[in-house]
Every structure is written in structure tokens, then in C-alpha cells.
Amino acid sequence: MIPADFIEKKKMGQEHTAEEIKEFIGGYVSGEIPDYQMAAWLMAVNFQGMTDRETIALVDVMLHSGETIDLSHIDAYKVDKHSTGGVGDKVSLILAPLANAAGCVVPMISGHSLGHSGGTLDKLESIPNFNVMLSKAEFIRLVKKYGLAMGGQTKEVVPADRKMYALRDVTATVKSIPLICGSILSKKIAEGIDGLVLDVKTGNGAFLPEYNQSQKLARRLKNVGQHFGLNVKAVITDMNQPLGNAVGNWLEVVESIEVLKGGGPADLIEVTMHLTAWMVVLSGLEKSFDKAWTRLEKTIASGAAWEKFLMMVENQGGDVDMVTHPKKYLKAGYIAPVEAPEDGYVEAIDSYTIGMSALELGAGRRSLKDKIKPEVGFIIAKKIGDKVAKGEPLVQVHAPNKEAGETARAQLLKAFRISGHKVAAPPLIYETF
Ligand code: URA
């Protein structure tokens, strides 16, 4: 295969064969195909798309580009959840111990923050000494013994995604349905799971903000995942405003603890319960979604979900005292409100700007070398539909210092649109595939 011919074919909107895809991606992983040819092909895919057949071939070659985790000796249904990424999305922190306490076996492999969207690993790492970089052997041991582990991807698993993602990030080719499918599904299938619940975000804080794109992504993820023998539920959920109130790593851990203990914001509870209930159903623990929901309510009320969270923190070396006494944690250097400029109702919140402001404060990374500041972020006080009076706080900014805090306050003020008329809150769950 001549690489330029392969790129030309996609540029003209033609379908590749599985063999061609295997050769091209394989050549890129081994170093024979240079970044510039891969970048050109990624851009061609970005504009022309890929068929289901091509996407399956892409997932297959990415999956086999490295090691996989074999959990087949664990005689239980293994189920995970993956979100396409959002702002304030701390669902995994609650869902994994909750699902486990309800009887599910959860081998969860997550990622670090990506652009404006937060990462589960950074949130977990804000718990002092919590080890997310588990070796493959340790990950398998924890899943076998406790039915729960939350770790990061090792270098050996799906190296194709590591290399391709880094290039997509700098060539404006992240927002492509087949490329997102290849990236997510290859990593999830490599985990050795049987079932997967996908949280496909839609709205201004999602990677694919437009609803019809989210639908296409959900359908494609389901079809392609099923081809590989995965049981998939794909749920489209709202990302037109941050989920819950907290944005920022430690602030999100604290909010997750509230939910695990039976409190917390209603929107976060609803989305988490919904996704976890599907995990319970996929695992065959309950026949219906409603029964799964009731099981989860009991699991939280009995304290079992919180106990599992503590167990996980202890298993992975985290400071249990810190999560049981979160007030002991270090505070941001400068905490100040963003006040409503007028009376009215919150009409819209620009989640992308909120995510980017959090990143600038140190909640995310501009480059891999950046060090996360776990204590910074925001507490959103008013959500879409809420009534506000002039001067009332819309958000509390938790910044490392006054200068950074004032910059964030100015940015956040622009992220809120206030209307004189009543506004309905957007739905939380749109569709399930
Ligand atoms: N998350 C991933 O893991 N990959 C993508 O391509 C987008 C979001």
C-alpha cells in the first residue's frame, strides 16, 4: 500500500478495506508511517467519516496494537462506564463504588483531563497518596479480590490510541465520530469487560455539542461495541451546564462523597443513578431498570456505597482520614464570588468556558508537564432556570491567588446569561440506545 494513495482514497470519500486500515495504522504504530501522513489521513476522516465496517476495522487494529487485560478467569460479569467527557462530571467516583456495593464487578480504567473536560484520574489523585497507576497484575488482583479497581491505562495497552490521540489533539481532529469510537472502544474492549454503559454528553460542554452528532456517536458506539461482543447501553445526557455544583478535582471528590453519603445535588444524583442502574441491569442483578434503581437507593441509604468508596481508597493507598474529614484538606489561596449583574433567571451557562477557566486555574493541563492544583475550581451556585437577584453569587471561585481568581471571575461572569423571563431547566437524560 502506498500511504499517499490510502490518504487520497479517504480524501475522495471512498471506503477502505480492513486490510488497508490494518497496514496503515500498524505502520504508524511501528514508526514506518510518519506523523504528517497520519495527520493528513485523520483530517480526511474528519471530513469524510468512516462506515461501520471501517470503524470496526479501526477498533480491531487499535485494540491489537498492544496488550489486553485478561479477566476471563474471574467468574463474574464485568461492567464499566465511560463518559465522552464533560465539565463537573464526577459520576465515575460515585458510580464505581455504588455499582460494586450493589453487586457489580467494576474494573474501571479512566483517563486524565483532556482540554476543557476533567479527568477521573486527576480527581482520584487529589486524594493524597491514591495510586491510579496500578500495574496490570495489581489491577487484576484488586478486581478479583474486591470486585473494584479504578486505574489508568498502562503504556502497554492500546499504544495506537496514545500516539494517535496526541496527534489528534494538535491537528483539530478530536471531534470525529469514527475516531472517537476507535479511541474509546479499543481501550474499553482491551479492559476485558463484558458490559459497558456509555455516557454520551451533548451540549456546549461536550466534545460533540450538537444533538444529532451525539446521537450518531451513541449509535455508532453501540453498533461497533456489540460487534466485539460487548453489551452496550449508550445514554445521551445533558452537558449544557456543569454536572452538579463542583468543578475542580478535590471539590468534585467532596461533592461525590456527599452523594455517596445520601446527599448532594439532584442533577448529579439523577444522572449517576441512571447510568449505574443500567450497569446493574447489564450485570443481570435486576431484571428491570426500576428495580435496579430501587436497589441503588437502598445501597446508598444503608451506607454500603460509602463503605465501598472507603475500601477502594484504602486498597489503592489513599488517605482515608482525608476523605472522612474533608475539611482538613488544603484550601485554595483566594476564594471569591461571581455576583449576578442583574435580577432574573439563569438562561444559559457556557460550560466550555467554565471548563477552560478551571484549566487555567490549574484544575487541568495545557501540556503533559503541567502540575494539577487539586484544590482549585468552582462551586456553581445557580444553574439554568434558577432565579437570581442582583449581587447574589452565581459561582464561588477557588483560585490559587488573587490575580488568577480575578481573571476567572471576569471570564465566569461572561459564561452566565441572565434573562428577565422564567426559563426551564434542560432535561438531564435525553435518549438511551
Ligand atoms: N475520549 C476518548 O477516550 N477518546 C476520544 O477520542 C474522545 C474522548
Tab-separated table of C-alpha atoms and ligand atoms in Angstrom:
chain	number	residue	atom	x	y	z
A	1	MET	CA	0.000	0.000	0.000
A	2	ILE	CA	1.252	3.465	-0.910
A	3	PRO	CA	0.346	5.757	2.031
A	4	ALA	CA	-0.452	8.716	-0.227
A	5	ASP	CA	-2.922	6.541	-2.214
A	6	PHE	CA	-4.554	5.431	1.031
A	7	ILE	CA	-4.956	9.070	2.132
A	8	GLU	CA	-6.239	10.052	-1.336
A	9	LYS	CA	-8.886	7.314	-1.160
A	10	LYS	CA	-10.313	8.717	2.085
A	11	LYS	CA	-9.987	12.274	0.818
A	12	MET	CA	-12.276	11.268	-2.073
A	13	GLY	CA	-14.788	9.693	0.335
A	14	GLN	CA	-14.122	6.083	-0.634
A	15	GLU	CA	-14.261	3.119	1.720
A	16	HIS	CA	-11.044	1.464	2.915
A	17	THR	CA	-10.691	-2.276	3.259
A	18	ALA	CA	-9.896	-3.754	6.666
A	19	GLU	CA	-6.503	-4.849	5.314
A	20	GLU	CA	-5.591	-1.315	4.252
A	21	ILE	CA	-6.567	0.101	7.647
A	22	LYS	CA	-4.531	-2.581	9.385
A	23	GLU	CA	-1.472	-1.833	7.298
A	24	PHE	CA	-1.704	1.958	7.693
A	25	ILE	CA	-2.376	2.053	11.456
A	26	GLY	CA	0.129	-0.769	12.038
A	27	GLY	CA	2.718	1.195	10.043
A	28	TYR	CA	2.055	4.280	12.138
A	29	VAL	CA	2.429	2.456	15.463
A	30	SER	CA	5.704	0.840	14.307
A	31	GLY	CA	7.046	4.213	13.132
A	32	GLU	CA	7.100	3.469	9.378
A	33	ILE	CA	4.290	5.920	8.661
A	34	PRO	CA	5.263	9.443	9.807
A	35	ASP	CA	3.066	11.854	11.781
A	36	TYR	CA	2.436	14.060	8.730
A	37	GLN	CA	0.814	11.228	6.765
A	38	MET	CA	-1.269	10.147	9.749
A	39	ALA	CA	-2.304	13.788	10.310
A	40	ALA	CA	-3.421	14.093	6.679
A	41	TRP	CA	-5.449	10.881	6.935
A	42	LEU	CA	-7.035	11.944	10.251
A	43	MET	CA	-8.170	15.193	8.639
A	44	ALA	CA	-9.580	13.280	5.643
A	45	VAL	CA	-11.522	11.054	8.100
A	46	ASN	CA	-12.665	14.156	9.924
A	47	PHE	CA	-14.364	15.430	6.758
A	48	GLN	CA	-15.371	12.175	5.034
A	49	GLY	CA	-16.167	9.953	8.025
A	50	MET	CA	-15.947	6.173	8.057
A	51	THR	CA	-18.503	3.419	7.612
A	52	ASP	CA	-19.379	0.987	10.411
A	53	ARG	CA	-17.213	-1.613	8.618
A	54	GLU	CA	-14.225	0.701	8.557
A	55	THR	CA	-14.765	1.715	12.202
A	56	ILE	CA	-14.808	-1.954	13.213
A	57	ALA	CA	-11.501	-2.484	11.378
A	58	LEU	CA	-10.085	0.616	13.109
A	59	VAL	CA	-11.116	-0.595	16.581
A	60	ASP	CA	-9.704	-4.049	15.811
A	61	VAL	CA	-6.277	-2.835	14.767
A	62	MET	CA	-6.057	-0.311	17.634
A	63	LEU	CA	-7.121	-2.966	20.154
A	64	HIS	CA	-4.420	-5.357	18.927
A	65	SER	CA	-1.702	-2.704	18.840
A	66	GLY	CA	-0.698	-3.674	22.408
A	67	GLU	CA	-1.528	-5.807	25.418
A	68	THR	CA	-5.015	-6.562	26.648
A	69	ILE	CA	-6.178	-7.328	30.184
A	70	ASP	CA	-7.465	-10.856	30.597
A	71	LEU	CA	-10.159	-11.040	33.269
A	72	SER	CA	-11.756	-14.205	31.892
A	73	HIS	CA	-10.611	-16.225	34.931
A	74	ILE	CA	-12.813	-14.013	37.138
A	75	ASP	CA	-16.107	-15.823	37.095
A	76	ALA	CA	-18.428	-12.813	37.126
A	77	TYR	CA	-19.942	-10.316	34.731
A	78	LYS	CA	-17.522	-7.374	34.437
A	79	VAL	CA	-19.076	-3.999	33.707
A	80	ASP	CA	-17.724	-0.484	33.263
A	81	LYS	CA	-18.945	3.005	32.363
A	82	HIS	CA	-17.294	5.569	30.126
A	83	SER	CA	-18.195	9.189	29.536
A	84	THR	CA	-17.317	11.058	26.371
A	85	GLY	CA	-16.190	13.924	28.626
A	86	GLY	CA	-17.706	16.951	30.287
A	87	VAL	CA	-17.394	19.652	32.932
A	88	GLY	CA	-18.031	18.736	36.579
A	89	ASP	CA	-18.567	15.127	35.510
A	90	LYS	CA	-17.579	13.268	38.667
A	91	VAL	CA	-20.061	10.435	38.064
A	92	SER	CA	-17.407	7.681	37.985
A	93	LEU	CA	-16.283	8.455	41.540
A	94	ILE	CA	-19.764	7.697	42.827
A	95	LEU	CA	-20.881	5.123	40.279
A	96	ALA	CA	-17.971	2.670	40.624
A	97	PRO	CA	-18.292	2.071	44.406
A	98	LEU	CA	-22.100	2.305	44.188
A	99	ALA	CA	-22.321	-0.323	41.443
A	100	ASN	CA	-19.851	-2.511	43.318
A	101	ALA	CA	-21.820	-2.232	46.560
A	102	ALA	CA	-24.931	-3.234	44.588
A	103	GLY	CA	-23.180	-6.420	43.406
A	104	CYS	CA	-21.396	-5.430	40.161
A	105	VAL	CA	-17.760	-6.228	39.375
A	106	VAL	CA	-16.217	-2.988	38.138
A	107	PRO	CA	-12.781	-2.893	36.504
A	108	MET	CA	-12.618	0.798	35.623
A	109	ILE	CA	-9.835	2.316	33.560
A	110	SER	CA	-10.098	6.080	33.212
A	111	GLY	CA	-8.148	8.977	31.776
A	112	HIS	CA	-6.611	12.281	32.788
A	113	SER	CA	-8.243	15.604	31.946
A	114	LEU	CA	-8.499	16.448	28.261
A	115	GLY	CA	-8.753	20.092	27.177
A	116	HIS	CA	-11.758	21.695	28.886
A	117	SER	CA	-13.069	18.381	30.253
A	118	GLY	CA	-11.985	16.959	33.592
A	119	GLY	CA	-10.439	13.519	34.108
A	120	THR	CA	-11.370	10.887	36.688
A	121	LEU	CA	-7.705	10.101	37.339
A	122	ASP	CA	-6.923	13.702	38.319
A	123	LYS	CA	-9.892	13.694	40.684
A	124	LEU	CA	-8.772	10.455	42.324
A	125	GLU	CA	-5.188	11.714	42.510
A	126	SER	CA	-6.390	14.717	44.507
A	127	ILE	CA	-6.900	12.215	47.367
A	128	PRO	CA	-3.420	12.225	48.935
A	129	ASN	CA	-1.402	9.083	48.033
A	130	PHE	CA	-4.217	7.481	45.992
A	131	ASN	CA	-2.469	5.298	43.411
A	132	VAL	CA	-4.132	5.218	39.996
A	133	MET	CA	-1.067	3.923	38.183
A	134	LEU	CA	-1.733	0.322	39.128
A	135	SER	CA	0.313	-2.371	37.402
A	136	LYS	CA	-1.690	-4.802	35.307
A	137	ALA	CA	-1.133	-7.528	37.944
A	138	GLU	CA	-2.294	-5.278	40.796
A	139	PHE	CA	-5.352	-4.120	38.836
A	140	ILE	CA	-6.350	-7.741	38.180
A	141	ARG	CA	-5.693	-8.696	41.843
A	142	LEU	CA	-7.965	-5.925	43.127
A	143	VAL	CA	-10.753	-6.760	40.680
A	144	LYS	CA	-10.526	-10.444	41.606
A	145	LYS	CA	-10.439	-9.891	45.373
A	146	TYR	CA	-12.720	-6.881	45.800
A	147	GLY	CA	-14.619	-6.571	42.517
A	148	LEU	CA	-13.492	-2.939	42.196
A	149	ALA	CA	-10.432	-1.092	40.946
A	150	MET	CA	-10.054	2.356	39.386
A	151	GLY	CA	-6.849	2.821	37.463
A	152	GLY	CA	-5.182	4.469	34.493
A	153	GLN	CA	-4.180	2.994	31.194
A	154	THR	CA	-0.721	1.408	31.231
A	155	LYS	CA	1.699	2.183	28.385
A	156	GLU	CA	1.314	-1.336	27.014
A	157	VAL	CA	-2.476	-1.131	26.466
A	158	VAL	CA	-3.640	0.351	23.121
A	159	PRO	CA	-0.425	2.242	22.256
A	160	ALA	CA	-2.085	3.186	18.946
A	161	ASP	CA	-4.552	5.427	20.787
A	162	ARG	CA	-1.837	7.076	22.859
A	163	LYS	CA	0.038	8.045	19.678
A	164	MET	CA	-2.991	8.921	17.569
A	165	TYR	CA	-4.714	10.879	20.318
A	166	ALA	CA	-1.657	13.080	20.905
A	167	LEU	CA	-1.655	13.883	17.185
A	168	ARG	CA	-5.436	14.460	17.019
A	169	ASP	CA	-5.167	16.856	19.935
A	170	VAL	CA	-2.823	19.154	17.968
A	171	THR	CA	-4.367	18.734	14.488
A	172	ALA	CA	-8.001	19.622	15.303
A	173	THR	CA	-9.177	16.053	14.613
A	174	VAL	CA	-10.581	15.097	18.028
A	175	LYS	CA	-14.207	15.778	17.040
A	176	SER	CA	-14.686	12.883	14.661
A	177	ILE	CA	-17.248	10.145	15.357
A	178	PRO	CA	-15.251	7.177	13.984
A	179	LEU	CA	-12.029	8.402	15.598
A	180	ILE	CA	-13.763	8.844	18.977
A	181	CYS	CA	-15.260	5.346	18.559
A	182	GLY	CA	-11.872	3.847	17.745
A	183	SER	CA	-10.277	5.558	20.713
A	184	ILE	CA	-12.922	4.733	23.326
A	185	LEU	CA	-13.881	1.229	22.247
A	186	SER	CA	-10.347	-0.084	21.696
A	187	LYS	CA	-9.440	0.961	25.256
A	188	LYS	CA	-12.636	-0.408	26.784
A	189	ILE	CA	-12.514	-3.756	24.955
A	190	ALA	CA	-8.849	-4.126	25.992
A	191	GLU	CA	-10.031	-3.948	29.620
A	192	GLY	CA	-11.610	-7.407	29.445
A	193	ILE	CA	-15.167	-6.278	30.284
A	194	ASP	CA	-18.483	-7.882	29.304
A	195	GLY	CA	-20.746	-4.838	29.543
A	196	LEU	CA	-20.303	-1.124	29.022
A	197	VAL	CA	-22.532	1.835	29.822
A	198	LEU	CA	-21.637	4.848	27.716
A	199	ASP	CA	-22.492	8.349	28.826
A	200	VAL	CA	-22.595	10.336	25.594
A	201	LYS	CA	-22.628	14.007	26.515
A	202	THR	CA	-24.452	16.583	24.423
A	203	GLY	CA	-24.434	20.387	24.687
A	204	ASN	CA	-21.959	23.225	24.989
A	205	GLY	CA	-19.554	21.391	27.322
A	206	ALA	CA	-19.393	18.197	25.226
A	207	PHE	CA	-16.778	17.316	22.600
A	208	LEU	CA	-19.626	16.973	20.095
A	209	PRO	CA	-22.077	19.714	21.204
A	210	GLU	CA	-24.763	19.147	18.546
A	211	TYR	CA	-27.526	16.711	19.394
A	212	ASN	CA	-27.590	14.897	16.047
A	213	GLN	CA	-23.829	14.294	16.333
A	214	SER	CA	-24.282	12.876	19.865
A	215	GLN	CA	-26.988	10.558	18.522
A	216	LYS	CA	-24.753	9.370	15.700
A	217	LEU	CA	-21.919	8.788	18.157
A	218	ALA	CA	-24.166	6.850	20.566
A	219	ARG	CA	-25.475	4.620	17.740
A	220	ARG	CA	-22.026	4.001	16.325
A	221	LEU	CA	-20.530	3.194	19.754
A	222	LYS	CA	-23.335	0.728	20.390
A	223	ASN	CA	-23.167	-0.991	16.976
A	224	VAL	CA	-19.401	-1.285	16.914
A	225	GLY	CA	-19.162	-2.311	20.591
A	226	GLN	CA	-21.727	-5.050	20.026
A	227	HIS	CA	-19.746	-6.342	17.066
A	228	PHE	CA	-16.929	-7.072	19.553
A	229	GLY	CA	-19.281	-8.969	21.860
A	230	LEU	CA	-19.756	-6.122	24.343
A	231	ASN	CA	-23.201	-5.483	25.805
A	232	VAL	CA	-23.577	-1.744	25.359
A	233	LYS	CA	-26.070	0.787	26.705
A	234	ALA	CA	-25.461	4.279	25.375
A	235	VAL	CA	-27.226	7.107	27.192
A	236	ILE	CA	-27.262	10.683	25.893
A	237	THR	CA	-27.043	13.074	28.849
A	238	ASP	CA	-27.003	16.838	29.130
A	239	MET	CA	-23.802	18.889	29.171
A	240	ASN	CA	-25.273	22.368	28.629
A	241	GLN	CA	-24.146	23.219	32.159
A	242	PRO	CA	-21.692	21.584	34.567
A	243	LEU	CA	-22.997	18.450	36.255
A	244	GLY	CA	-23.585	19.024	39.969
A	245	ASN	CA	-22.130	22.161	41.527
A	246	ALA	CA	-18.423	21.439	41.911
A	247	VAL	CA	-15.852	21.844	39.124
A	248	GLY	CA	-12.238	21.087	40.066
A	249	ASN	CA	-10.604	17.945	41.345
A	250	TRP	CA	-10.800	17.963	45.152
A	251	LEU	CA	-14.039	19.981	45.144
A	252	GLU	CA	-15.536	17.227	42.982
A	253	VAL	CA	-14.307	14.494	45.323
A	254	VAL	CA	-16.035	16.286	48.222
A	255	GLU	CA	-19.285	16.537	46.239
A	256	SER	CA	-19.048	12.844	45.313
A	257	ILE	CA	-18.650	11.955	48.996
A	258	GLU	CA	-21.843	13.909	49.734
A	259	VAL	CA	-23.745	11.821	47.171
A	260	LEU	CA	-22.271	8.556	48.447
A	261	LYS	CA	-23.496	9.537	51.917
A	262	GLY	CA	-27.032	10.236	50.687
A	263	GLY	CA	-26.865	13.989	49.967
A	264	GLY	CA	-25.562	16.059	47.061
A	265	PRO	CA	-27.108	17.924	44.115
A	266	ALA	CA	-30.210	16.447	42.475
A	267	ASP	CA	-28.904	16.542	38.871
A	268	LEU	CA	-25.727	14.655	39.782
A	269	ILE	CA	-27.728	12.065	41.734
A	270	GLU	CA	-30.162	11.558	38.843
A	271	VAL	CA	-27.512	11.060	36.143
A	272	THR	CA	-25.369	8.826	38.366
A	273	MET	CA	-28.326	6.659	39.406
A	274	HIS	CA	-29.458	6.341	35.804
A	275	LEU	CA	-26.095	5.162	34.497
A	276	THR	CA	-25.440	2.877	37.473
A	277	ALA	CA	-28.897	1.311	37.163
A	278	TRP	CA	-28.026	0.219	33.619
A	279	MET	CA	-24.848	-1.408	34.965
A	280	VAL	CA	-26.968	-3.355	37.453
A	281	VAL	CA	-29.331	-4.453	34.667
A	282	LEU	CA	-26.499	-5.408	32.273
A	283	SER	CA	-24.914	-7.459	35.082
A	284	GLY	CA	-28.171	-9.418	35.403
A	285	LEU	CA	-28.616	-8.432	39.058
A	286	GLU	CA	-32.076	-6.985	38.406
A	287	LYS	CA	-34.430	-7.604	35.504
A	288	SER	CA	-35.799	-4.105	35.222
A	289	PHE	CA	-34.343	-0.611	35.298
A	290	ASP	CA	-36.841	0.395	38.032
A	291	LYS	CA	-35.827	-2.483	40.288
A	292	ALA	CA	-32.170	-1.619	39.722
A	293	TRP	CA	-32.914	1.976	40.735
A	294	THR	CA	-34.592	0.813	43.975
A	295	ARG	CA	-31.619	-1.462	44.719
A	296	LEU	CA	-29.279	1.513	44.310
A	297	GLU	CA	-31.366	3.746	46.564
A	298	LYS	CA	-31.138	1.088	49.286
A	299	THR	CA	-27.408	0.695	48.669
A	300	ILE	CA	-26.822	4.392	49.312
A	301	ALA	CA	-29.230	4.572	52.261
A	302	SER	CA	-27.573	1.606	54.012
A	303	GLY	CA	-24.128	3.247	53.812
A	304	ALA	CA	-22.794	0.356	51.685
A	305	ALA	CA	-21.788	2.582	48.740
A	306	TRP	CA	-19.812	4.907	51.017
A	307	GLU	CA	-18.135	1.882	52.658
A	308	LYS	CA	-17.032	0.627	49.241
A	309	PHE	CA	-15.583	4.026	48.413
A	310	LEU	CA	-13.551	3.901	51.645
A	311	MET	CA	-12.466	0.358	50.829
A	312	MET	CA	-11.267	1.452	47.412
A	313	VAL	CA	-9.361	4.439	48.831
A	314	GLU	CA	-7.665	2.149	51.340
A	315	ASN	CA	-6.909	-0.566	48.742
A	316	GLN	CA	-5.248	1.952	46.474
A	317	GLY	CA	-3.155	3.607	49.183
A	318	GLY	CA	-5.226	6.795	49.529
A	319	ASP	CA	-5.527	8.818	52.734
A	320	VAL	CA	-8.746	7.543	54.320
A	321	ASP	CA	-8.606	10.167	57.065
A	322	MET	CA	-8.700	12.908	54.424
A	323	VAL	CA	-11.851	11.588	52.768
A	324	THR	CA	-13.567	11.032	56.107
A	325	HIS	CA	-12.577	14.535	57.266
A	326	PRO	CA	-12.504	16.537	54.018
A	327	LYS	CA	-12.383	19.878	55.890
A	328	LYS	CA	-8.761	19.090	56.816
A	329	TYR	CA	-7.812	19.462	53.161
A	330	LEU	CA	-5.797	22.433	51.970
A	331	LYS	CA	-7.931	25.353	50.780
A	332	ALA	CA	-7.430	27.484	47.709
A	333	GLY	CA	-5.492	30.706	48.389
A	334	TYR	CA	-8.249	33.034	47.156
A	335	ILE	CA	-11.978	32.340	47.351
A	336	ALA	CA	-14.384	34.932	45.939
A	337	PRO	CA	-17.870	35.024	44.416
A	338	VAL	CA	-19.021	35.999	40.940
A	339	GLU	CA	-22.120	38.100	41.554
A	340	ALA	CA	-25.219	38.313	39.363
A	341	PRO	CA	-25.161	41.628	37.458
A	342	GLU	CA	-28.976	41.871	37.418
A	343	ASP	CA	-32.200	40.270	38.669
A	344	GLY	CA	-33.664	37.455	36.565
A	345	TYR	CA	-33.303	33.772	35.740
A	346	VAL	CA	-30.208	31.890	34.590
A	347	GLU	CA	-30.901	31.250	30.910
A	348	ALA	CA	-27.640	29.682	29.724
A	349	ILE	CA	-24.246	28.664	31.071
A	350	ASP	CA	-21.248	28.301	28.792
A	351	SER	CA	-19.771	25.066	30.140
A	352	TYR	CA	-16.826	25.122	27.746
A	353	THR	CA	-15.684	28.483	29.161
A	354	ILE	CA	-16.138	27.188	32.704
A	355	GLY	CA	-14.023	24.130	31.875
A	356	MET	CA	-11.311	26.251	30.248
A	357	SER	CA	-11.264	28.717	33.197
A	358	ALA	CA	-10.868	25.797	35.600
A	359	LEU	CA	-7.999	24.517	33.461
A	360	GLU	CA	-6.341	27.945	33.583
A	361	LEU	CA	-6.591	27.990	37.382
A	362	GLY	CA	-4.693	24.678	37.441
A	363	ALA	CA	-7.525	22.111	37.528
A	364	GLY	CA	-6.395	20.750	34.141
A	365	ARG	CA	-3.293	20.659	31.966
A	366	ARG	CA	-2.161	22.669	28.949
A	367	SER	CA	0.685	20.242	28.415
A	368	LEU	CA	1.600	16.889	29.927
A	369	LYS	CA	4.251	18.565	32.087
A	370	ASP	CA	1.728	20.818	33.887
A	371	LYS	CA	1.112	20.008	37.537
A	372	ILE	CA	-2.511	19.929	38.698
A	373	LYS	CA	-3.570	22.124	41.618
A	374	PRO	CA	-6.156	19.847	43.264
A	375	GLU	CA	-7.775	22.474	45.473
A	376	VAL	CA	-8.757	24.981	42.745
A	377	GLY	CA	-12.029	25.201	40.835
A	378	PHE	CA	-15.553	26.500	41.173
A	379	ILE	CA	-18.712	25.889	43.136
A	380	ILE	CA	-21.632	26.787	40.894
A	381	ALA	CA	-24.382	28.346	42.998
A	382	LYS	CA	-27.007	28.952	40.280
A	383	LYS	CA	-27.975	26.603	37.479
A	384	ILE	CA	-30.169	27.040	34.412
A	385	GLY	CA	-33.722	28.013	35.446
A	386	ASP	CA	-32.692	29.317	38.888
A	387	LYS	CA	-33.957	32.718	39.975
A	388	VAL	CA	-31.232	35.221	40.903
A	389	ALA	CA	-31.192	38.628	42.496
A	390	LYS	CA	-28.639	41.261	41.543
A	391	GLY	CA	-25.491	40.787	43.680
A	392	GLU	CA	-26.270	37.154	44.595
A	393	PRO	CA	-23.390	34.728	43.990
A	394	LEU	CA	-23.581	32.775	40.734
A	395	VAL	CA	-20.342	30.919	41.447
A	396	GLN	CA	-17.636	30.769	44.111
A	397	VAL	CA	-14.171	30.849	42.577
A	398	HIS	CA	-11.435	28.842	44.360
A	399	ALA	CA	-8.185	30.189	42.908
A	400	PRO	CA	-4.522	29.822	43.835
A	401	ASN	CA	-4.116	33.623	44.200
A	402	LYS	CA	-5.971	36.923	43.737
A	403	GLU	CA	-4.698	37.612	40.216
A	404	ALA	CA	-5.782	34.221	38.847
A	405	GLY	CA	-9.040	34.479	40.791
A	406	GLU	CA	-9.922	37.882	39.340
A	407	THR	CA	-9.224	36.652	35.786
A	408	ALA	CA	-11.504	33.672	36.394
A	409	ARG	CA	-14.231	35.887	37.894
A	410	ALA	CA	-14.266	38.060	34.771
A	411	GLN	CA	-14.410	35.006	32.489
A	412	LEU	CA	-17.161	33.354	34.505
A	413	LEU	CA	-19.324	36.434	34.550
A	414	LYS	CA	-19.428	36.200	30.740
A	415	ALA	CA	-20.261	32.482	30.930
A	416	PHE	CA	-23.686	33.192	32.526
A	417	ARG	CA	-26.643	34.596	30.574
A	418	ILE	CA	-29.453	36.045	32.671
A	419	SER	CA	-32.958	36.522	31.295
A	420	GLY	CA	-35.890	38.552	32.540
A	421	HIS	CA	-38.228	35.619	31.829
A	422	LYS	CA	-38.654	32.278	33.567
A	423	VAL	CA	-36.507	29.579	31.966
A	424	ALA	CA	-36.984	25.809	32.170
A	425	ALA	CA	-34.022	23.663	33.234
A	426	PRO	CA	-32.858	21.392	30.392
A	427	PRO	CA	-33.599	17.658	30.636
A	428	LEU	CA	-30.828	15.576	32.189
A	429	ILE	CA	-31.318	12.370	30.198
A	430	TYR	CA	-32.303	12.560	26.530
A	431	GLU	CA	-32.247	9.105	24.996
A	432	THR	CA	-30.995	5.601	25.624
A	433	PHE	CA	-29.773	3.275	22.879
B	1	URA	N1	-12.357	10.278	24.947
B	1	URA	C1	-11.504	9.348	24.446
B	1	URA	O1	-11.030	8.461	25.158
B	1	URA	N2	-11.199	9.433	23.145
B	1	URA	C2	-11.692	10.370	22.324
B	1	URA	O2	-11.377	10.353	21.155
B	1	URA	C3	-12.582	11.338	22.869
B	1	URA	C4	-12.911	11.265	24.186
